[in-house]
PDB file of C-alpha atoms in Angstrom:
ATOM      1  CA  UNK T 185      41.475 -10.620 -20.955  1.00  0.00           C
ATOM      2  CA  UNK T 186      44.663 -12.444 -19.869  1.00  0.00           C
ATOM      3  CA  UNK T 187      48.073 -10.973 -21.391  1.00  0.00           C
ATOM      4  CA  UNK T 188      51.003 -13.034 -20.693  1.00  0.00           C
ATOM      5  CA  UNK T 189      54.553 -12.115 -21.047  1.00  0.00           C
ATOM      6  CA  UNK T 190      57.563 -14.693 -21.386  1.00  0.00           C
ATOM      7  CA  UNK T 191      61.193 -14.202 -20.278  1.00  0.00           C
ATOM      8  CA  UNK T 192      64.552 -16.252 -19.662  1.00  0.00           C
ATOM      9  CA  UNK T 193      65.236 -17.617 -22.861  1.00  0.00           C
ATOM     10  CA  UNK T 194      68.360 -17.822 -24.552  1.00  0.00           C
ATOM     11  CA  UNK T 195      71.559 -19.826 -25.839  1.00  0.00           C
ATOM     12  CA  UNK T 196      72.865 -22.518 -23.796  1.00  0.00           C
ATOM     13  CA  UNK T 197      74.937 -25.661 -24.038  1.00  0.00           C
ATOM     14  CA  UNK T 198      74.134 -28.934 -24.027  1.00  0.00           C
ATOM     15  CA  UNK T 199      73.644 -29.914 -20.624  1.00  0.00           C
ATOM     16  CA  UNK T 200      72.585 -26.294 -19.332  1.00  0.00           C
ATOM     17  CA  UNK T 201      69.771 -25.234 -17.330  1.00  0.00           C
ATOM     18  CA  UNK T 202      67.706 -22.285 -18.374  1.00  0.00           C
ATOM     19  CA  UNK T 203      64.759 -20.960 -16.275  1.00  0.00           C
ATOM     20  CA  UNK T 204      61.683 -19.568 -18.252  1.00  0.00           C
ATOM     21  CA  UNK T 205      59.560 -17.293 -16.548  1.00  0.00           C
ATOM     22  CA  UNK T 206      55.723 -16.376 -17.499  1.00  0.00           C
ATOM     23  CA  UNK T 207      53.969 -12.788 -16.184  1.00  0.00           C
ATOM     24  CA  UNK T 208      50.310 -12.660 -16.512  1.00  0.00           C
ATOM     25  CA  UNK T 209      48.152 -10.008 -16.089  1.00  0.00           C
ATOM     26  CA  UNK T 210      44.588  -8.329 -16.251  1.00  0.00           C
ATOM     27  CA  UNK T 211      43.379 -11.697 -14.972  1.00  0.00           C
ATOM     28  CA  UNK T 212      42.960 -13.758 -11.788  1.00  0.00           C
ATOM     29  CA  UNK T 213      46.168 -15.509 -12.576  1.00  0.00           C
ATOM     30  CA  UNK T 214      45.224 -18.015  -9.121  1.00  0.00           C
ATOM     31  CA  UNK T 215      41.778 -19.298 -10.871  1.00  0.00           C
ATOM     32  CA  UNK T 216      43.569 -20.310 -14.011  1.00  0.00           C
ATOM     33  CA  UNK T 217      45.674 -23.620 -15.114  1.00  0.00           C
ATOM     34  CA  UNK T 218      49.324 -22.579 -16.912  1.00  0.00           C
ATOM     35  CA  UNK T 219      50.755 -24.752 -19.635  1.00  0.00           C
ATOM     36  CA  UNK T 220      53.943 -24.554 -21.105  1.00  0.00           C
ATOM     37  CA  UNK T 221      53.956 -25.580 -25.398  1.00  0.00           C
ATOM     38  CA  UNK T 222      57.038 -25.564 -27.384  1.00  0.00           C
ATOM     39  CA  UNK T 223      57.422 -24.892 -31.129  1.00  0.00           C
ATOM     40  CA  UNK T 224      60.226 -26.247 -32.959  1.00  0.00           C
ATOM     41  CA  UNK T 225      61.177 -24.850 -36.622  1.00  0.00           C
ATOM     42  CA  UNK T 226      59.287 -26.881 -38.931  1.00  0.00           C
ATOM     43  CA  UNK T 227      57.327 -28.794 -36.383  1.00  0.00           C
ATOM     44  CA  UNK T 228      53.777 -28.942 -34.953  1.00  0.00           C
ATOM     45  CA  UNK T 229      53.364 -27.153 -31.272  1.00  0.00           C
ATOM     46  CA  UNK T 230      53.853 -29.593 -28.942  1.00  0.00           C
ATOM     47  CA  UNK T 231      53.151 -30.188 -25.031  1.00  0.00           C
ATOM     48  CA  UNK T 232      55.757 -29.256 -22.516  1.00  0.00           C
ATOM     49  CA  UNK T 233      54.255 -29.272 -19.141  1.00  0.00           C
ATOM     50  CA  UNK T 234      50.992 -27.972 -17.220  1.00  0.00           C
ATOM     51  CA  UNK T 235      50.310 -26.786 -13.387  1.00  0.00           C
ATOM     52  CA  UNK T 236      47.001 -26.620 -11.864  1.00  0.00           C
ATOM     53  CA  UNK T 237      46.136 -23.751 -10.316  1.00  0.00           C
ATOM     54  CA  UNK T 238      47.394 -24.614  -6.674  1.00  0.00           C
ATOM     55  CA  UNK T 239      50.613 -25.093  -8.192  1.00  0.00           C
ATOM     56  CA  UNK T 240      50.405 -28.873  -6.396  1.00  0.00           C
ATOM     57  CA  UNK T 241      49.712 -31.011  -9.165  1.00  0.00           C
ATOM     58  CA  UNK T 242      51.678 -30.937 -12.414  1.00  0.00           C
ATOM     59  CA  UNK T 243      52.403 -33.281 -15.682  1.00  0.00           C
ATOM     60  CA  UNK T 244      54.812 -33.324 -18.236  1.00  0.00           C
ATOM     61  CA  UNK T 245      55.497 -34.210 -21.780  1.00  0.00           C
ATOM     62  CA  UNK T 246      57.721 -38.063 -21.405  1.00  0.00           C
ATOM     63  CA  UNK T 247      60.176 -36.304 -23.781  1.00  0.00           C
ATOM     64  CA  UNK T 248      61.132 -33.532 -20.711  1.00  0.00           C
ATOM     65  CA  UNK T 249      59.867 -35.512 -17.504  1.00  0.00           C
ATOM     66  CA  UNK T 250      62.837 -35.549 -15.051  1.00  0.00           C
ATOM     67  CA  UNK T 251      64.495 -32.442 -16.320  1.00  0.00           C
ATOM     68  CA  UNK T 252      61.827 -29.634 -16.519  1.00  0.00           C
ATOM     69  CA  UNK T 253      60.019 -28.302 -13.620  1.00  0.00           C
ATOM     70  CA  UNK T 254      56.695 -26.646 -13.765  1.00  0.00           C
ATOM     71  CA  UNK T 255      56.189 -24.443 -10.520  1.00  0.00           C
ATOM     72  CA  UNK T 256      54.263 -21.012 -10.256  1.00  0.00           C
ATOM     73  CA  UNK T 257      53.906 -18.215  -7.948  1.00  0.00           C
ATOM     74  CA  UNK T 258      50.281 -17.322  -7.094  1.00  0.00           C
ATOM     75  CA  UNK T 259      51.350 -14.110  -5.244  1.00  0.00           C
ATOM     76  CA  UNK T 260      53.153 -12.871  -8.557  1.00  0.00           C
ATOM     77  CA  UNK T 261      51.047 -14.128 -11.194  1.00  0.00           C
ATOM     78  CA  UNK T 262      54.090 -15.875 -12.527  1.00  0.00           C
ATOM     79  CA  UNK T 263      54.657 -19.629 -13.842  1.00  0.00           C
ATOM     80  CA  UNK T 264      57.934 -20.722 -14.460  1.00  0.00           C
ATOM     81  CA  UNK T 265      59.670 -23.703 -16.476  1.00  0.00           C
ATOM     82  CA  UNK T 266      62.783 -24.676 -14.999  1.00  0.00           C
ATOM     83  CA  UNK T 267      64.901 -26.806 -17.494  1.00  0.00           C
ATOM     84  CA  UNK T 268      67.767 -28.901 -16.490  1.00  0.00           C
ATOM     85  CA  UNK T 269      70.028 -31.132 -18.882  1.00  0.00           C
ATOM     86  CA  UNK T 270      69.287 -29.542 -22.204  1.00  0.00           C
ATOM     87  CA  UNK T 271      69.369 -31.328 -25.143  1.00  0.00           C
ATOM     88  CA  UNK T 272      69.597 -29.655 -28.721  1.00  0.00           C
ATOM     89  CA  UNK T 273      66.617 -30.910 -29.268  1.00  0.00           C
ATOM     90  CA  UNK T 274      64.661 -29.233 -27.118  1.00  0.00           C
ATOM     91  CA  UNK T 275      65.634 -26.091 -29.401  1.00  0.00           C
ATOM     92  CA  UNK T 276      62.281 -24.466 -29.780  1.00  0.00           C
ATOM     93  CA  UNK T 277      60.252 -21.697 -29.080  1.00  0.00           C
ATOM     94  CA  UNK T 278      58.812 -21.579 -25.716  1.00  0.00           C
ATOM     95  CA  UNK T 279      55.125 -20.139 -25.143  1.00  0.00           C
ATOM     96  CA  UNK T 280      53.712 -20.016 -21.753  1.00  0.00           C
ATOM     97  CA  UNK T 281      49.535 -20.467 -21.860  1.00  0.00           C
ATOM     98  CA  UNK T 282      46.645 -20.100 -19.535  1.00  0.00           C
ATOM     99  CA  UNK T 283      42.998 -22.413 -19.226  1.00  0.00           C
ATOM    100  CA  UNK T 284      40.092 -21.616 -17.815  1.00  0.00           C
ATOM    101  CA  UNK T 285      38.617 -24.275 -15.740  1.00  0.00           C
ATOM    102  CA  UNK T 286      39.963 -26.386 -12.717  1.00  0.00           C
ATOM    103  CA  UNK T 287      41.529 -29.291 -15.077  1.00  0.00           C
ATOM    104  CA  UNK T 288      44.902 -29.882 -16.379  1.00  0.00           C
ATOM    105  CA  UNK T 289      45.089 -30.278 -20.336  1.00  0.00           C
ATOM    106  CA  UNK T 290      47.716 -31.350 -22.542  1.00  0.00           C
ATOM    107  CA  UNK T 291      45.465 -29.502 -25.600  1.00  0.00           C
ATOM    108  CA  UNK T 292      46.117 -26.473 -27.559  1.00  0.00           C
ATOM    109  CA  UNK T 293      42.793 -25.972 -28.308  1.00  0.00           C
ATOM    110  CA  UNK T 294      42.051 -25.940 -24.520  1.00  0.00           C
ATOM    111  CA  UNK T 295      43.808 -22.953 -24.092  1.00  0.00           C
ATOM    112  CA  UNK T 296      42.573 -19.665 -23.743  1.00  0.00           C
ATOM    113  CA  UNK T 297      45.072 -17.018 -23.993  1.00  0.00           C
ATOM    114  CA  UNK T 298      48.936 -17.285 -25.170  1.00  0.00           C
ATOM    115  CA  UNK T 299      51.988 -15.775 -24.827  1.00  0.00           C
ATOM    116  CA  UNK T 300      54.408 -14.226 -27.717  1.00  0.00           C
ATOM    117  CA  UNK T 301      56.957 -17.076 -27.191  1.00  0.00           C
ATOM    118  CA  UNK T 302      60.477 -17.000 -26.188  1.00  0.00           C
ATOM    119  CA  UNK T 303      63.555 -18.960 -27.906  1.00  0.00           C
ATOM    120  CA  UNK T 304      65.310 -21.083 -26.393  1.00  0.00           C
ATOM    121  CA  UNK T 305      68.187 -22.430 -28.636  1.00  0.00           C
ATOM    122  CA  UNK T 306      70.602 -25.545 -27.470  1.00  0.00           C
ATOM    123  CA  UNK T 307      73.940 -25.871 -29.137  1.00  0.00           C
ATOM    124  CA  UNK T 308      75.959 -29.471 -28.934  1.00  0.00           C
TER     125      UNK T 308
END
């Protein structure tokens, strides 16, 4: 069982940078792909971003590709999101996930074992 732990959100202006941060544990956080999902209020989960598990090969949502940064930490079972130019509406809660399996996936359903979330709010 995989419990994962989110940190770094917060309030920030538009234009901002916020770093989120994602502690796993009581897995082998190296065999497992990380996704990042957002929730906004009233709104479906979406896709954020995703690493693979050698931390080499990412993707992104179009909606955050050229201003978030998916990297992660092998060595400290950690996954960050690294968010640059914030936009209000990127306003959302954050939640930090982790797949079984070698392949990247933009699904919910493809993902094993979630974090509690962290909000991040943008103000204009």
């Amino acid at each position: 069982q995989v419990q994962l732990v989110e940190s770094g959100g917060g309030l920030v202006q538009a234009g901002g940078s916020l770093r989120l941060s994602c502690a796993a544990s009581g897995g082998t956080f190296s065999t497992y792909v990380m996704g990042w999902f957002r929730q906004a209020p009233g709104k479906e989960r979406e896709f954020v971003a995703t690493i693979r598990r050698s931390g080499v090969n990412t993707l992104y949502a179009d909606s955050v590709k050229g201003r978030f940064t998916a990297s992660r930490d092998n060595a400290k079972n950690t996954v960050y999101l690294q968010m640059n130019s914030l936009k209000p509406e990127d306003t959302a809660v954050y939640y930090c996930a982790a797949r079984m399996g070698p392949n990247a996936s933009t699904q919910i359903k493809e993902y094993n074992y979630w974090g509690q979330g962290t909000q991040v709010t943008v103000s204009s």
